């Protein structure tokens, strides 16, 4: 198994409900280590840049509006197979389909307000990490 890094975000719906600590604890309990973390209130422009891959899709405007509606926590996680592990801990995008004990099953309120985001591949993780963090901010 390879030690790798992945990107994780706690979305505005979760920060508004003060779930940052509970969500981070679930990630750490799964063996992931937070090696960078900061609270940001992304601008609409930052949201559009971060989610540019979805530009042109019907949900793009709503997604960018939501992501710029309140603070988020952006994080870099490190651990054995961190990308897959983070996605397992997050659970299915639709909280109704998420497994018991996952973040989305426990905390998400809908498909759109699903509390967390995580990278889906090594290339995506590298891009998303670089979008929010300078290399000097990642300490692990």
Short mmCIF file of C-alpha atoms in Angstrom, two decimals:
data_model
loop_
_atom_site.label_atom_id
_atom_site.label_comp_id
_atom_site.label_asym_id
_atom_site.label_seq_id
_atom_site.Cartn_x
_atom_site.Cartn_y
_atom_site.Cartn_z
CA UNK A 1 0.00 0.00 0.00
CA UNK A 2 1.19 3.44 -0.89
CA UNK A 3 1.15 6.51 1.31
CA UNK A 4 -0.48 9.29 -0.69
CA UNK A 5 -2.12 12.65 -0.29
CA UNK A 6 -5.63 13.69 -1.19
CA UNK A 7 -7.74 16.79 -1.04
CA UNK A 8 -10.75 17.06 1.25
CA UNK A 9 -13.25 19.85 1.76
CA UNK A 10 -15.87 20.34 4.44
CA UNK A 11 -18.64 22.25 2.67
CA UNK A 12 -20.70 25.26 3.83
CA UNK A 13 -23.71 23.19 4.91
CA UNK A 14 -21.51 21.33 7.42
CA UNK A 15 -19.57 24.36 8.67
CA UNK A 16 -22.85 26.20 9.27
CA UNK A 17 -23.94 23.33 11.52
CA UNK A 18 -20.59 23.32 13.36
CA UNK A 19 -19.64 19.81 12.19
CA UNK A 20 -15.99 20.52 11.34
CA UNK A 21 -14.59 18.68 14.36
CA UNK A 22 -16.88 15.66 14.02
CA UNK A 23 -16.07 15.27 10.32
CA UNK A 24 -12.34 15.70 10.86
CA UNK A 25 -12.46 13.14 13.68
CA UNK A 26 -14.06 10.59 11.33
CA UNK A 27 -11.26 11.15 8.82
CA UNK A 28 -8.58 10.81 11.47
CA UNK A 29 -10.26 7.75 13.01
CA UNK A 30 -10.04 6.12 9.57
CA UNK A 31 -6.25 6.52 9.65
CA UNK A 32 -5.96 9.72 7.61
CA UNK A 33 -3.69 12.48 8.87
CA UNK A 34 -4.50 16.16 8.30
CA UNK A 35 -1.25 17.67 6.98
CA UNK A 36 -2.76 21.01 5.90
CA UNK A 37 -6.00 22.75 6.80
CA UNK A 38 -7.53 26.19 6.55
CA UNK A 39 -10.92 27.83 6.73
CA UNK A 40 -11.83 29.84 3.63
CA UNK A 41 -14.88 31.63 2.35
CA UNK A 42 -14.44 31.14 -1.35
CA UNK A 43 -15.54 33.79 -3.78
CA UNK A 44 -17.86 32.97 -6.65
CA UNK A 45 -14.83 33.25 -8.95
CA UNK A 46 -12.84 30.77 -6.84
CA UNK A 47 -15.79 28.36 -6.85
CA UNK A 48 -16.08 28.63 -10.63
CA UNK A 49 -12.35 27.96 -10.99
CA UNK A 50 -12.34 25.03 -8.60
CA UNK A 51 -15.36 23.40 -10.24
CA UNK A 52 -14.43 24.40 -13.83
CA UNK A 53 -14.61 20.75 -14.90
CA UNK A 54 -18.41 20.99 -14.41
CA UNK A 55 -18.86 24.23 -16.39
CA UNK A 56 -21.76 23.85 -18.81
CA UNK A 57 -23.54 21.23 -16.72
CA UNK A 58 -27.03 22.11 -15.46
CA UNK A 59 -25.97 22.16 -11.79
CA UNK A 60 -22.86 24.35 -12.23
CA UNK A 61 -24.40 27.70 -11.26
CA UNK A 62 -26.23 26.25 -8.26
CA UNK A 63 -23.04 24.47 -7.14
CA UNK A 64 -20.94 27.65 -7.36
CA UNK A 65 -23.61 29.66 -5.55
CA UNK A 66 -23.75 27.10 -2.74
CA UNK A 67 -19.97 26.76 -2.40
CA UNK A 68 -19.58 30.53 -2.09
CA UNK A 69 -22.45 30.83 0.42
CA UNK A 70 -20.37 30.26 3.55
CA UNK A 71 -17.05 29.09 4.96
CA UNK A 72 -15.45 25.82 3.95
CA UNK A 73 -12.56 23.88 5.41
CA UNK A 74 -9.99 22.85 2.81
CA UNK A 75 -7.60 20.10 3.84
CA UNK A 76 -4.83 17.87 2.64
CA UNK A 77 -5.06 14.35 4.01
CA UNK A 78 -2.24 11.83 4.02
CA UNK A 79 -2.23 8.10 4.58
CA UNK A 80 -2.21 4.64 3.09
CA UNK A 81 -4.38 4.77 -0.06
CA UNK A 82 -5.68 8.14 1.12
CA UNK A 83 -7.83 8.83 -1.95
CA UNK A 84 -9.81 5.60 -1.70
CA UNK A 85 -9.95 5.74 2.10
CA UNK A 86 -11.31 9.31 2.06
CA UNK A 87 -13.97 8.37 -0.49
CA UNK A 88 -15.01 5.37 1.61
CA UNK A 89 -15.32 7.52 4.74
CA UNK A 90 -17.31 10.19 2.84
CA UNK A 91 -19.86 7.71 1.47
CA UNK A 92 -22.08 7.95 -1.61
CA UNK A 93 -22.94 11.42 -2.93
CA UNK A 94 -26.62 10.72 -2.28
CA UNK A 95 -26.90 10.42 1.51
CA UNK A 96 -29.89 8.11 1.10
CA UNK A 97 -27.57 5.63 -0.66
CA UNK A 98 -24.56 6.13 1.62
CA UNK A 99 -23.47 3.34 3.94
CA UNK A 100 -24.12 3.63 7.66
CA UNK A 101 -21.31 5.31 9.53
CA UNK A 102 -20.15 7.41 6.59
CA UNK A 103 -19.94 11.19 6.77
CA UNK A 104 -22.69 11.73 4.21
CA UNK A 105 -25.05 9.23 5.82
CA UNK A 106 -24.62 10.91 9.20
CA UNK A 107 -24.37 14.58 8.24
CA UNK A 108 -25.50 15.35 4.67
CA UNK A 109 -28.92 16.88 4.17
CA UNK A 110 -29.28 16.25 0.40
CA UNK A 111 -27.36 15.31 -2.74
CA UNK A 112 -26.46 18.98 -3.24
CA UNK A 113 -25.68 19.75 0.40
CA UNK A 114 -23.66 16.62 1.06
CA UNK A 115 -21.21 18.09 3.61
CA UNK A 116 -17.90 17.01 2.03
CA UNK A 117 -15.87 16.79 -1.15
CA UNK A 118 -12.88 14.58 -1.86
CA UNK A 119 -10.58 13.96 -4.80
CA UNK A 120 -11.37 10.98 -7.00
CA UNK A 121 -7.92 10.26 -8.49
CA UNK A 122 -4.24 11.10 -7.98
CA UNK A 123 -4.27 13.69 -10.79
CA UNK A 124 -7.37 15.38 -9.40
CA UNK A 125 -5.90 15.35 -5.90
CA UNK A 126 -2.73 17.08 -7.13
CA UNK A 127 -4.74 19.76 -8.97
CA UNK A 128 -7.14 20.39 -6.08
CA UNK A 129 -4.36 20.55 -3.50
CA UNK A 130 -2.40 23.01 -5.65
CA UNK A 131 -5.53 25.16 -6.09
CA UNK A 132 -5.74 25.87 -2.34
CA UNK A 133 -2.28 25.26 -0.89
CA UNK A 134 1.32 26.27 -1.46
CA UNK A 135 3.74 23.38 -0.92
CA UNK A 136 5.12 25.20 2.16
CA UNK A 137 1.69 25.01 3.83
CA UNK A 138 1.65 21.20 3.74
CA UNK A 139 3.38 19.87 6.83
CA UNK A 140 3.27 16.20 7.56
#
